[in-house]
Coordinates of C-alpha atoms in Angstrom, one line a residue:
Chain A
X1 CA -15.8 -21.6 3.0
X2 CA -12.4 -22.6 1.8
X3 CA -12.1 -26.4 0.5
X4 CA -13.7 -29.0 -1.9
X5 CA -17.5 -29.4 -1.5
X6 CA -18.0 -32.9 -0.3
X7 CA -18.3 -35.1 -3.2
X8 CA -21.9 -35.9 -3.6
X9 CA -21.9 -39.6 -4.6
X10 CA -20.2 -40.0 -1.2
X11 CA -22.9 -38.3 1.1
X12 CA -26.0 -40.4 2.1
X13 CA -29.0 -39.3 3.6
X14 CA -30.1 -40.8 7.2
X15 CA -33.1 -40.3 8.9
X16 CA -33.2 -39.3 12.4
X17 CA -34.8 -42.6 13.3
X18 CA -31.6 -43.9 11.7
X19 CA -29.6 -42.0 13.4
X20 CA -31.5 -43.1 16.9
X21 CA -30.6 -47.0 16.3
X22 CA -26.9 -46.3 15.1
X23 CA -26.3 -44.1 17.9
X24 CA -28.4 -43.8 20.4
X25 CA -26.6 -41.3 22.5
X26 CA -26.1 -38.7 19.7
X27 CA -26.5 -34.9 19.7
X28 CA -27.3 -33.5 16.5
X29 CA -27.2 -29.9 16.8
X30 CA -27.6 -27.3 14.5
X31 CA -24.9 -23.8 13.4
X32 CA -25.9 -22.3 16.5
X33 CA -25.7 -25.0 19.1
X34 CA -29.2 -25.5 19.5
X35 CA -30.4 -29.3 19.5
X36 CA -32.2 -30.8 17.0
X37 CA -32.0 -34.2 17.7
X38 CA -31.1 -35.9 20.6
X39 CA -30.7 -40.0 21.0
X40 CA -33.1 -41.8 23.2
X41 CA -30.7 -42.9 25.9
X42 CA -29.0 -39.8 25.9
X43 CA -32.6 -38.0 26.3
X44 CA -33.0 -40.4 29.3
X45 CA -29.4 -39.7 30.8
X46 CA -30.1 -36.1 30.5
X47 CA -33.8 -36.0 32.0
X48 CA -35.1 -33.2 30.9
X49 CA -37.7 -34.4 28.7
X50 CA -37.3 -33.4 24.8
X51 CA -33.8 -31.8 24.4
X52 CA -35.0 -30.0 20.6
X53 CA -33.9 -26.7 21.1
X54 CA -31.4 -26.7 24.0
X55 CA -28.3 -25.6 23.7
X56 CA -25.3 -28.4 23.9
X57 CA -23.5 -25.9 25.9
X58 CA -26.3 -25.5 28.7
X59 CA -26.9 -29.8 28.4
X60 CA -22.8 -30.7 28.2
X61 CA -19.8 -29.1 29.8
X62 CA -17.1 -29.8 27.6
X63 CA -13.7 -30.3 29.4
X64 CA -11.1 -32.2 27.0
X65 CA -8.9 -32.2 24.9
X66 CA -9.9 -28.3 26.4
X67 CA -13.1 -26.4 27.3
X68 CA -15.1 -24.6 24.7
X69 CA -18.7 -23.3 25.1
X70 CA -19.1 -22.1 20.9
X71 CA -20.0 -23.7 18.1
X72 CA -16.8 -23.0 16.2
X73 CA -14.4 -23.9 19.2
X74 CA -16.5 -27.5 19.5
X75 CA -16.0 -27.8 15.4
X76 CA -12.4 -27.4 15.6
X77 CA -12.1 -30.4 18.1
X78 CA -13.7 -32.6 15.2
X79 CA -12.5 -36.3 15.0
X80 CA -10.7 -35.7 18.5
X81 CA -11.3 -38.1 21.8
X82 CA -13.7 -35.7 23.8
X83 CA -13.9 -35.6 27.0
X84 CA -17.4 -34.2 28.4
X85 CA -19.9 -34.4 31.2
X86 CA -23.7 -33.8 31.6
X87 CA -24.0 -30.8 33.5
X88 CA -26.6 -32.6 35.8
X89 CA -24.1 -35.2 36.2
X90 CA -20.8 -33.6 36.8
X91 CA -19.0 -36.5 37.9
X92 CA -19.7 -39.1 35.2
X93 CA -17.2 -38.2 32.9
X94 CA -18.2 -39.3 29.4
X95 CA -16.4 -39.9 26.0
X96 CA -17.1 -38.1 22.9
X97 CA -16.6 -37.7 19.0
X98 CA -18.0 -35.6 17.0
X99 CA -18.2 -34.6 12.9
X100 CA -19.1 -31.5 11.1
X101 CA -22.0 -31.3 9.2
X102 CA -21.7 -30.2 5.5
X103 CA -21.6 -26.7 4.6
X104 CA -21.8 -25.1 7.8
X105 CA -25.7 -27.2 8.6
X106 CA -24.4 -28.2 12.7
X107 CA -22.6 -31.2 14.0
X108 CA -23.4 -34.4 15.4
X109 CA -21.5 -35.3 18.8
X110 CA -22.1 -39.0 19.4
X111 CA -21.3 -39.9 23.4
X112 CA -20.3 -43.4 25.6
X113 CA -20.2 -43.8 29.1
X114 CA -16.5 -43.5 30.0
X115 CA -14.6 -45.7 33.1
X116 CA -17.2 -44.9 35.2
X117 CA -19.6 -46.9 33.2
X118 CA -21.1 -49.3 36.5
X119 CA -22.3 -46.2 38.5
X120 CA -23.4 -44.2 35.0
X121 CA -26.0 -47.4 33.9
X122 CA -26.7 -47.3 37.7
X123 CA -27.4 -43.6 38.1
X124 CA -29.2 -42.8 34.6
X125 CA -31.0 -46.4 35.0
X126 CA -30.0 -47.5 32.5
X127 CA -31.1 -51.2 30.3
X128 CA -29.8 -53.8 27.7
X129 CA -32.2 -52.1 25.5
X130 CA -30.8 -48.6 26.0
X131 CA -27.4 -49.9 24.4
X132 CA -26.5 -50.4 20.6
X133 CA -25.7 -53.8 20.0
X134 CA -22.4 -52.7 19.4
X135 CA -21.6 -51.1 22.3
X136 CA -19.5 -53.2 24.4
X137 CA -20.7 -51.6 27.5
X138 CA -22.6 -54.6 28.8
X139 CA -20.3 -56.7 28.4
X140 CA -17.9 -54.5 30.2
X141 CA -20.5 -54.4 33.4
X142 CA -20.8 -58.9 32.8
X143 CA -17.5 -58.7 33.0
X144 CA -17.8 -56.8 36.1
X145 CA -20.0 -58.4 38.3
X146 CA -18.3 -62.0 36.9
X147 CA -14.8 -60.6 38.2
X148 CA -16.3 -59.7 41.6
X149 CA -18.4 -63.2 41.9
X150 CA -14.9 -65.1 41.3
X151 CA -12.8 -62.8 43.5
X152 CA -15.1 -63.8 46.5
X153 CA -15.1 -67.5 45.3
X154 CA -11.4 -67.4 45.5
X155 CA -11.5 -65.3 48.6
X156 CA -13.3 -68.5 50.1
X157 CA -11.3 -70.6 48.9
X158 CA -8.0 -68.7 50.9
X159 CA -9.9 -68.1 53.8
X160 CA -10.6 -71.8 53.9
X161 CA -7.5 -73.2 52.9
X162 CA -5.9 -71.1 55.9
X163 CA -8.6 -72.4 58.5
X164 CA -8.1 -75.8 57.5
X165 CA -4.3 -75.6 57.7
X166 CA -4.6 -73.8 61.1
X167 CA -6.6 -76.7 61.9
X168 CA -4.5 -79.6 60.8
X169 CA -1.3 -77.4 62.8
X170 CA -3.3 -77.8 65.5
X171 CA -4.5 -81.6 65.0
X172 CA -0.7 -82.1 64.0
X173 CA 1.3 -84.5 66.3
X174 CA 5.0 -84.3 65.3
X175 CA 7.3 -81.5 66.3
X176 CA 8.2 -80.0 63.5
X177 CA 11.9 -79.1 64.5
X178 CA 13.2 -82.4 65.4
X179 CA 10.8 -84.8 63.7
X180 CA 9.9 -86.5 67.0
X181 CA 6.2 -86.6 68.1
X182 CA 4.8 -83.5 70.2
X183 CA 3.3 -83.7 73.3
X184 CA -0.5 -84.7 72.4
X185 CA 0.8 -87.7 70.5
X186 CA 2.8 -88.6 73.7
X187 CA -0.2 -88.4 75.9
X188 CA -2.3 -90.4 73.5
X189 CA 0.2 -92.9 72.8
X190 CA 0.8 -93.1 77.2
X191 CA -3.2 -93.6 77.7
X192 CA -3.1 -96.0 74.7
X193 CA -0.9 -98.2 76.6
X194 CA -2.2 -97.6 80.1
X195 CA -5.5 -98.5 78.6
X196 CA -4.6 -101.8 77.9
X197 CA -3.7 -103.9 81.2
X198 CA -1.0 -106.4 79.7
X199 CA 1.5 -103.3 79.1
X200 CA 4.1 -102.1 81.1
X201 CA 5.3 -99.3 80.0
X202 CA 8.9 -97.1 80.7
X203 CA 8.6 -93.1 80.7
X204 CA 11.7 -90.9 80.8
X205 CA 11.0 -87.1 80.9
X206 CA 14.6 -85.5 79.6
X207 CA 15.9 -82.1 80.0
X208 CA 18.6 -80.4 78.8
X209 CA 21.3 -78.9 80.6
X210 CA 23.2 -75.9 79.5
X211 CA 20.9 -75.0 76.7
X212 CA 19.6 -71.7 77.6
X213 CA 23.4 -70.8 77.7
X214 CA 24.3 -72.0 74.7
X215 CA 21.4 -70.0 73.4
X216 CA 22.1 -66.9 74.8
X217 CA 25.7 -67.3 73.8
X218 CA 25.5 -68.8 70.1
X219 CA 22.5 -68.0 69.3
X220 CA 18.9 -69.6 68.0
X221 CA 20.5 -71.1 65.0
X222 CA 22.6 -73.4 68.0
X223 CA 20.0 -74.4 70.2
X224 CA 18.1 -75.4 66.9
X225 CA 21.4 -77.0 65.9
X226 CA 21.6 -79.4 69.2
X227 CA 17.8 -80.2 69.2
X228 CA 17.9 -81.3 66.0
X229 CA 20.7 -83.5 67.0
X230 CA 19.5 -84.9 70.4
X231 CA 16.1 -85.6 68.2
X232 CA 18.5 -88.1 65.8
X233 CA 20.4 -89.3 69.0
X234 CA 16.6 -90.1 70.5
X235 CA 15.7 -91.9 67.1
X236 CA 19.0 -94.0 67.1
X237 CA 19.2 -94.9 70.5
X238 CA 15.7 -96.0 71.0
X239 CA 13.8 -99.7 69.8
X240 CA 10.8 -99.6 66.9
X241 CA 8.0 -99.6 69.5
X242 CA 9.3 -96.7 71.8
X243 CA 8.1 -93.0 71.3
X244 CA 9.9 -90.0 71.9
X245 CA 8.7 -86.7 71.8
X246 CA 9.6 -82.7 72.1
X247 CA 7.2 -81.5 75.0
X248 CA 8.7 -78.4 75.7
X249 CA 11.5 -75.5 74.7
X250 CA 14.3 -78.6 75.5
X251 CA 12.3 -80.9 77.4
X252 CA 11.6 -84.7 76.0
X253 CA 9.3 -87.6 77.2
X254 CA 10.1 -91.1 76.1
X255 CA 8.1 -94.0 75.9
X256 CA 9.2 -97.7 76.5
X257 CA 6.6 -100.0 75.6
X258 CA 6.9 -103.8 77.3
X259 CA 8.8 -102.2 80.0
X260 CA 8.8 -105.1 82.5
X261 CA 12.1 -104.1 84.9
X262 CA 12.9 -100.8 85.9
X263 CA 16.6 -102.2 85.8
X264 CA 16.9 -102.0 81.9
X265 CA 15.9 -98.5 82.2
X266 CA 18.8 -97.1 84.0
X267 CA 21.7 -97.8 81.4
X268 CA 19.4 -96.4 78.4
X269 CA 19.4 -93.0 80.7
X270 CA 22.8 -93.5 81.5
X271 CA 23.7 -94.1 77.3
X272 CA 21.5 -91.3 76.5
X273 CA 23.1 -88.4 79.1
X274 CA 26.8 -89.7 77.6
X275 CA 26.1 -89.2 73.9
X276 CA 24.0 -86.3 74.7
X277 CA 27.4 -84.7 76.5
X278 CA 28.9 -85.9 73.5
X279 CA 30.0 -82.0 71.5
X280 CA 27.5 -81.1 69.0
X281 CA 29.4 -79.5 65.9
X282 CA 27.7 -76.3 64.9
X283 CA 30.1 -74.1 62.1
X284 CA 32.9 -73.6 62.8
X285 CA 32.5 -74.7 66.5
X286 CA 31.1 -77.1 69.1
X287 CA 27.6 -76.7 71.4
X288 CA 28.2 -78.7 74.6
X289 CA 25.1 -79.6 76.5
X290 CA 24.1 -82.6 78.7
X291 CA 21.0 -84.1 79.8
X292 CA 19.1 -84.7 83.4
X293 CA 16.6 -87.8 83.1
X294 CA 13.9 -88.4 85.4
X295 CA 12.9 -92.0 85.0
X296 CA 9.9 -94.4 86.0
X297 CA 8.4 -97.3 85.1
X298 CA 5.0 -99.0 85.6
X299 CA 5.9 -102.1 87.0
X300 CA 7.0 -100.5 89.8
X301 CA 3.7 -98.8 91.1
X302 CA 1.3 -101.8 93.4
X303 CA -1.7 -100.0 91.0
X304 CA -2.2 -99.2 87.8
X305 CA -1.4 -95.4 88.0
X306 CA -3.4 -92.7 85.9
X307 CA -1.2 -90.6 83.2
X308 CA -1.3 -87.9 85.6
X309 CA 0.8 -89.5 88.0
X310 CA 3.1 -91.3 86.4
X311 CA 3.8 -87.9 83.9
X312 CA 4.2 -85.8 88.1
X313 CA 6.8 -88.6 89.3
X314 CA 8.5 -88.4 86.1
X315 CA 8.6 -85.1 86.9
X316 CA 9.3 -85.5 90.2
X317 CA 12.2 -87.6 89.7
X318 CA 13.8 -85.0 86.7
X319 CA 13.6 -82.3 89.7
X320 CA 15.7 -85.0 92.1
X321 CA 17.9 -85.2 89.5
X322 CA 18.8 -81.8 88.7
X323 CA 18.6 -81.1 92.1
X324 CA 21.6 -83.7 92.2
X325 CA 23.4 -82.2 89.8
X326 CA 23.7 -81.8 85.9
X327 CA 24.2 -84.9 83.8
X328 CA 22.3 -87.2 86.1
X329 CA 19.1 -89.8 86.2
X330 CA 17.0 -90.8 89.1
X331 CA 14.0 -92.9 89.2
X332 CA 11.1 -92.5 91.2
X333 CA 10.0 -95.3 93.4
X334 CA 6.2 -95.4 94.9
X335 CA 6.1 -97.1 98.4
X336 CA 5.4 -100.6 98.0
X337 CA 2.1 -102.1 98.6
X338 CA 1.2 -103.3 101.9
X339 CA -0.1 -102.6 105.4
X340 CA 1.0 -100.5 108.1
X341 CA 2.0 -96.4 107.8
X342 CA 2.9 -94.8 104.6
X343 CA 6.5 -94.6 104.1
X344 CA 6.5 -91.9 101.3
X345 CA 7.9 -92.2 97.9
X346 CA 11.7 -92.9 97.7
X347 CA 13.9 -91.9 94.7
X348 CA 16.9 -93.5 93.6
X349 CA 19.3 -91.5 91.8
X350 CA 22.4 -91.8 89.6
X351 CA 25.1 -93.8 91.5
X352 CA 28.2 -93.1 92.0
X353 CA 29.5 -90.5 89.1
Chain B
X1 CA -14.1 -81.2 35.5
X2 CA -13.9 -77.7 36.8
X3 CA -14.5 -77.4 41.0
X4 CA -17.7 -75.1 39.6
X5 CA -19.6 -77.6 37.8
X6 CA -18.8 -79.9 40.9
X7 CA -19.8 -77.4 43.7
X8 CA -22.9 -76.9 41.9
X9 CA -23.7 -80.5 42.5
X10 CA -23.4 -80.7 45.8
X11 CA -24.8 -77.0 46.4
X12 CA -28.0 -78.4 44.4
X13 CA -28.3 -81.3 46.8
X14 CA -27.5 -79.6 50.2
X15 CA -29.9 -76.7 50.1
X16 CA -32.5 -78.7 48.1
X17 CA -32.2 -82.2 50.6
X18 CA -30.3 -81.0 53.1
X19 CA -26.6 -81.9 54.3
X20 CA -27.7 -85.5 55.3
X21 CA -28.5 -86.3 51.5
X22 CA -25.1 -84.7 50.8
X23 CA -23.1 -86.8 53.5
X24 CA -24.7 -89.8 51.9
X25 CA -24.3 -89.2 48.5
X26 CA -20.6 -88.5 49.6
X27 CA -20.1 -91.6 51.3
X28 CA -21.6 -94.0 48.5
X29 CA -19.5 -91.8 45.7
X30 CA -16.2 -93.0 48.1
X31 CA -15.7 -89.5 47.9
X32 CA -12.3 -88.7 49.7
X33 CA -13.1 -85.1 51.1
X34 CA -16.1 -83.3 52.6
X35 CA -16.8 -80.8 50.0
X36 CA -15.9 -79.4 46.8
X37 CA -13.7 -76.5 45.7
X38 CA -15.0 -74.3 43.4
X39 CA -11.7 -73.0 42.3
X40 CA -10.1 -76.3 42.4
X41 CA -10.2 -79.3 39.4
X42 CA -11.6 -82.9 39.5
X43 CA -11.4 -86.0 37.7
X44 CA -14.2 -86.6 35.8
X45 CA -14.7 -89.8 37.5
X46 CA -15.2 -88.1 41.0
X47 CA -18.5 -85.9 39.4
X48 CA -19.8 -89.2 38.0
X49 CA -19.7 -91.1 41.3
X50 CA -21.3 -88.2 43.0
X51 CA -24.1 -87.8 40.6
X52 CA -24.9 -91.7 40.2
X53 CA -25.0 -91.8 44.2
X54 CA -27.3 -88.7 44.3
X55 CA -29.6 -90.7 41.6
X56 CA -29.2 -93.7 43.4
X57 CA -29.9 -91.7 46.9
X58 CA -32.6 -89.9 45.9
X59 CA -34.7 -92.9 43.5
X60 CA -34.8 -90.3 40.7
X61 CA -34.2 -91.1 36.9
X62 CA -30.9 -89.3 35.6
X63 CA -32.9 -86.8 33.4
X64 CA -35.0 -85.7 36.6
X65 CA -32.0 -84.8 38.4
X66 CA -30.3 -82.9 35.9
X67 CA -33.3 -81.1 34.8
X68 CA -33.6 -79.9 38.6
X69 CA -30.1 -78.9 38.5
X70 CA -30.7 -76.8 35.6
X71 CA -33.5 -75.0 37.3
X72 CA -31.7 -74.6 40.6
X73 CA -29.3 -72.9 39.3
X74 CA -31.5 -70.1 37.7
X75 CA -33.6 -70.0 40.4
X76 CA -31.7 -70.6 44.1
X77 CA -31.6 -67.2 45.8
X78 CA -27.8 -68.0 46.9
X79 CA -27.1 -68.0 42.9
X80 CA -28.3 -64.7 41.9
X81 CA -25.5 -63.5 40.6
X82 CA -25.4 -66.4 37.7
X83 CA -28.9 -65.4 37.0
X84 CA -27.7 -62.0 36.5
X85 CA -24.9 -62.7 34.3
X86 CA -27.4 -65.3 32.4
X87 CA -29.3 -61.7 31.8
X88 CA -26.9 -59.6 30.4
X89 CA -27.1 -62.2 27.6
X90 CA -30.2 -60.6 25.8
X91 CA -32.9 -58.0 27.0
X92 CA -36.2 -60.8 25.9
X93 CA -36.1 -64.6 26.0
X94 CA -36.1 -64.4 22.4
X95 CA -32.3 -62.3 22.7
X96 CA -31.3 -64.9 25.4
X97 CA -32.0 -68.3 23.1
X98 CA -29.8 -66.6 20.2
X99 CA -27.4 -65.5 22.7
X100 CA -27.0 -69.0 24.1
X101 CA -24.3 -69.6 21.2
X102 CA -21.7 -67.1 23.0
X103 CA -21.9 -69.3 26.3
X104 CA -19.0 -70.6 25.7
X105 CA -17.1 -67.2 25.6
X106 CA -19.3 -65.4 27.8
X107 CA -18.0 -67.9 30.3
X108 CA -14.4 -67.8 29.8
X109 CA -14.7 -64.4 29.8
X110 CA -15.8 -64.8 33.6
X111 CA -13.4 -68.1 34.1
X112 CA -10.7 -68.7 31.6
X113 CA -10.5 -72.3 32.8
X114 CA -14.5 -73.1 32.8
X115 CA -15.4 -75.7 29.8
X116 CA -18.7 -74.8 29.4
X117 CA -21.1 -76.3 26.3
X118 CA -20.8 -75.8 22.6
X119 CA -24.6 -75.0 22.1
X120 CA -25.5 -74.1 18.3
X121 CA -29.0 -73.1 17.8
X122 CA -31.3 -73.4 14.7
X123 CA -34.5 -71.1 14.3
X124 CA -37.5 -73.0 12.3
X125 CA -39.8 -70.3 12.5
X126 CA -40.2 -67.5 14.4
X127 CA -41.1 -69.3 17.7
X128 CA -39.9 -72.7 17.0
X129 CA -36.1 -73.1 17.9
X130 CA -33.8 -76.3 18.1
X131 CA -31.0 -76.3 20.5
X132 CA -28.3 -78.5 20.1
X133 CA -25.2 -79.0 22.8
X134 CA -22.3 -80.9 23.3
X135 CA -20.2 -81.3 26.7
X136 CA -17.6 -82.7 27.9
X137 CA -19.7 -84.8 30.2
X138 CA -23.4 -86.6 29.1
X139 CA -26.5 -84.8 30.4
X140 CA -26.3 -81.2 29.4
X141 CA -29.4 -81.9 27.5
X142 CA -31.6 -82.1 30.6
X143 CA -29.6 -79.3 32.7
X144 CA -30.2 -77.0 29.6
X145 CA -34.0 -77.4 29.6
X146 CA -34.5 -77.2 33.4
X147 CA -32.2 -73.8 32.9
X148 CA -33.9 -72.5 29.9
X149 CA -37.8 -73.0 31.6
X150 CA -36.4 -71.2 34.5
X151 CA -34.9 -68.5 32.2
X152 CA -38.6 -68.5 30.4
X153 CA -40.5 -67.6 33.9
X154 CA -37.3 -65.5 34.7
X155 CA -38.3 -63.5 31.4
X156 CA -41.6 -63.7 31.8
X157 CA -41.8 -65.9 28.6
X158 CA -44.1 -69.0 28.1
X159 CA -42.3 -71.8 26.3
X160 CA -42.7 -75.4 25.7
X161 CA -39.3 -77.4 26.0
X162 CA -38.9 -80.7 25.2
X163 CA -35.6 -83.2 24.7
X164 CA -35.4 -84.7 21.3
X165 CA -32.3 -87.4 21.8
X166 CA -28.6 -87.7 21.2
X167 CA -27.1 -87.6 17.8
X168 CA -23.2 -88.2 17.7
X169 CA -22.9 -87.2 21.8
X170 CA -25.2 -83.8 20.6
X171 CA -27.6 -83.3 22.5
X172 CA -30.9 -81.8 21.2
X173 CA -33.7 -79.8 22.3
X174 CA -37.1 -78.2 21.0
X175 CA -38.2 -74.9 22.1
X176 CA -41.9 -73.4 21.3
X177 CA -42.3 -70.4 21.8
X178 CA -46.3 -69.5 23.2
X179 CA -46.3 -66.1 24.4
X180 CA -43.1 -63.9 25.0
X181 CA -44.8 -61.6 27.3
X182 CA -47.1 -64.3 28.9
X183 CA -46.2 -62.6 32.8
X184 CA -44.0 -59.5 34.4
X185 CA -41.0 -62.2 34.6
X186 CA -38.4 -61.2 37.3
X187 CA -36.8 -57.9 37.5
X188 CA -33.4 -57.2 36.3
X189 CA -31.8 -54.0 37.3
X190 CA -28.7 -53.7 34.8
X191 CA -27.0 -51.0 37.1
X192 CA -27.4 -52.8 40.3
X193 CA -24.5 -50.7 42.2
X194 CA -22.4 -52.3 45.1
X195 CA -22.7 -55.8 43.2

């Protein structure tokens, strides 16, 4: 032996019991490998009973910082990370450090679980009570299990917050391009007022001429351009208690409430097509588009219609008016009330032009 | 207060009394959504009002109800996993009571953002403890010893637990201790795998 003899007011005396409570997965093992002592939750990791006697190289397979299976070779690595496994367990790796014992008497290798800690206290069966108090191993598996309880709380809490938003889009009742309503606020706000037998009410259903080309030729930008624009001209152009809404790709229905005279209709359809037709500036250039209105009103009908027919004749009368021509309104008439044969529904389009 | 604390609440009072007591207690409190957020904050305010309707709802004393709380949340099947973390915290009941003064930090550890109490614990004699917390709310007094007699049966420990008033907003309590092995207690499987 080469070297100072270890100064003996610095060495202490432990008992193996000692030993056990300090480290409970130690190896104490003696020149020849053979085990003398082994800690009691190492003893349980390893299941095979009392280890006294084994040799660490049949119990442990040594791997890092490189493999050794002698006594020397293991000494050499002393005060080095170690990076072992059981050989029964081969796929728990487990940390290691180990000292030399005085004058040549063994070494004692004490052990953790590594990373894999969760599946090694699984696997060996491991309990609080196998642990030094020290050892932050349970804390690391607390740590654990509190990490996956809150990931699934806030995985709740997204998966909720996107169903509730999916449902308040679909509860929503504005358009969200041009700010006007959408259709379900339409239809509620038209049975609103056919519900109540003292109002008269005005619908126009609007479409746009001319937007699909300039679409195709200036692109989605432009037709988002001029809906947002006829959406303003809507809001301008129409009183406090009318409703206009975005019911389609460039379709509008408007709402006139206290609509008693079909008459007052026809200029606001008339105003609307012309400032409609009025060009739209989009960069460096102009979107032309115009509008077809097909117009009725509720005054007109000798009983109270039902939304579904007054929305069809709106509809009705938009067709008679494209059919006419771009740029045009036309109203639908019902036959008046009275005896005799049917005379069919008449329409009344845009004069003149 | 922290969406937990709050969700506990009304967890407590939906699968104890069912989602009718809830709606109620909702109502009454003027409460302006239909359920809590556990990851979410509330005013302090909105926790009172719920837990004044519950006692108000229910006819039950303040001290009642929060006891119940405290044992609920030991002891509800949907909340094993807080018993479980309340069991790393010491291998006997004896380990859990002088473990109770790292709550604090064993919660933050699990939610940075969860206030829970400052609990400081003095040991008379070898089975005679006194507990002493203080929140940020009243009433951790009575939610501490309806969670510590559950942790007791949970340990299989037999304890007697009493409250023993308010000093300064700290609350106290008395714990005797009458037989730490008095049944088997619940299981607790440290390596549960697939948690």
């Amino acid at each position: 032996m080469i070297g100072l003899p270890p100064s003996l007011d610095r060495v202490i005396g432990l008992s193996g019991g000692a030993l056990d409570v300090l480290m409970p997965m130690h190896l104490w093992a003696d020149p020849e490998g053979r085990v003398v002592q082994a800690g009691p939750t190492l003893t349980k990791m390893a299941r095979r009973g009392d280890l006294t006697g084994l040799s660490i190289f049949r119990l442990l397979e040594i791997r890092r910082p490189l493999r050794v299976d002698h006594v020397p070779g293991l000494i050499a690595l002393a005060g080095q990370r170690l990076g072992l496994v059981l050989r029964d367990a081969p796929d728990l790796p487990l940390r290691g450090a180990l000292t030399a014992l005085p004058a040549g008497t063994g070494l004692i290798l004490d052990i953790s679980l590594g990373l894999s800690f969760a599946r090694a206290v699984s696997e060996f069966g491991l309990t609080l009570n196998d642990f030094s108090p020290c050892d932050q191993t349970v804390e690391l598996l607390y740590l654990h299990e509190a990490n996956t309880a809150t990931m699934a709380l806030s995985r709740h809490l997204s998966h909720r917050l996107e169903t509730a938003r999916a449902a308040a889009e679909a509860q929503a009742l504005s358009d969200p391009l041009t700010g006007l309503a959408n259709r379900r606020a339409m239809d509620a706000a038209i049975a609103r007022c056919l519900d109540d037998p003292t109002q008269e009410i005005g619908l126009l259903h609007l479409d746009l001429d001319l937007f699909k080309q300039v679409n195709d030729s200036l692109g989605h930008a432009a037709g988002d351009a001029v809906l947002e624009r006829v959406g303003s001209i809507l809001r301008q152009q129409l009183r406090h208690d009318d409703l206009a809404a975005r019911v389609g790709g460039d379709e509008f229905l408007i709402l006139l409430r206290d609509c008693t005279a079909r008459d007052g209709m026809e200029p606001l359809a008339a105003r609307l097509i012309a400032t409609i037709e009025e060009p739209i500036p989009f960069q460096d250039g102009m979107c032309r588009v115009s509008a077809s209105i097909g117009l009725v009103a509720s005054v007109d009908y000798p009983h109270r219609p039902g939304i579904d027919r007054l929305l069809a004749d709106a509809d009705a009368a938009l067709y008679a008016a494209k059919r006419a021509g771009r740029g045009r309104w036309s109203a639908h008439i019902p036959p008046p009330r009275g005896p005799g044969r049917r005379a069919g529904d008449a329409a009344r389009v845009t004069p003149g032009d | 207060m922290h969406g937990m604390v709050n969700r506990a609440l009304q967890g407590f009072l939906t699968t104890t009394y069912g989602p009718d007591v809830w709606a109620e207690v909702r109502g009454q409190a003027g409460l302006p959504f239909a359920d809590f957020e556990a990851m979410l904050d509330y005013p302090d305010a909105l926790t009172l009002a719920c837990f004044e309707a519950a006692c108000h709802v229910l006819h039950k004393p303040p001290n009642a109800l929060l006891e119940d709380i405290g044992t609920w949340l030991v002891t509800d099947p949907h909340l094993e996993p807080l018993r479980r973390l309340m069991r790393f915290s010491g291998a006997g009941f004896v380990d859990f009571l002088h473990s109770l003064e790292e709550l604090g930090d064993r919660g933050r550890l699990a939610m940075p953002d969860l206030d829970l109490p400052q609990i400081a614990l003095d040991r008379h004699d070898a089975a005679t403890f006194t507990i002493r917390a203080r929140w940020s709310l009243p009433g951790i007094g009575p939610i501490l010893m309806g969670c510590l007699r559950a942790m007791a049966d949970d340990y299989g420990a037999l304890a007697l637990l009493r409250l023993e008033g308010i000093e300064d907003g700290v609350e106290c309590l008395r714990v005797q201790l009458l037989d730490t092995a008095f049944s088997t207690g619940r299981s607790f499987d440290l390596g549960r795998v697939g948690a």
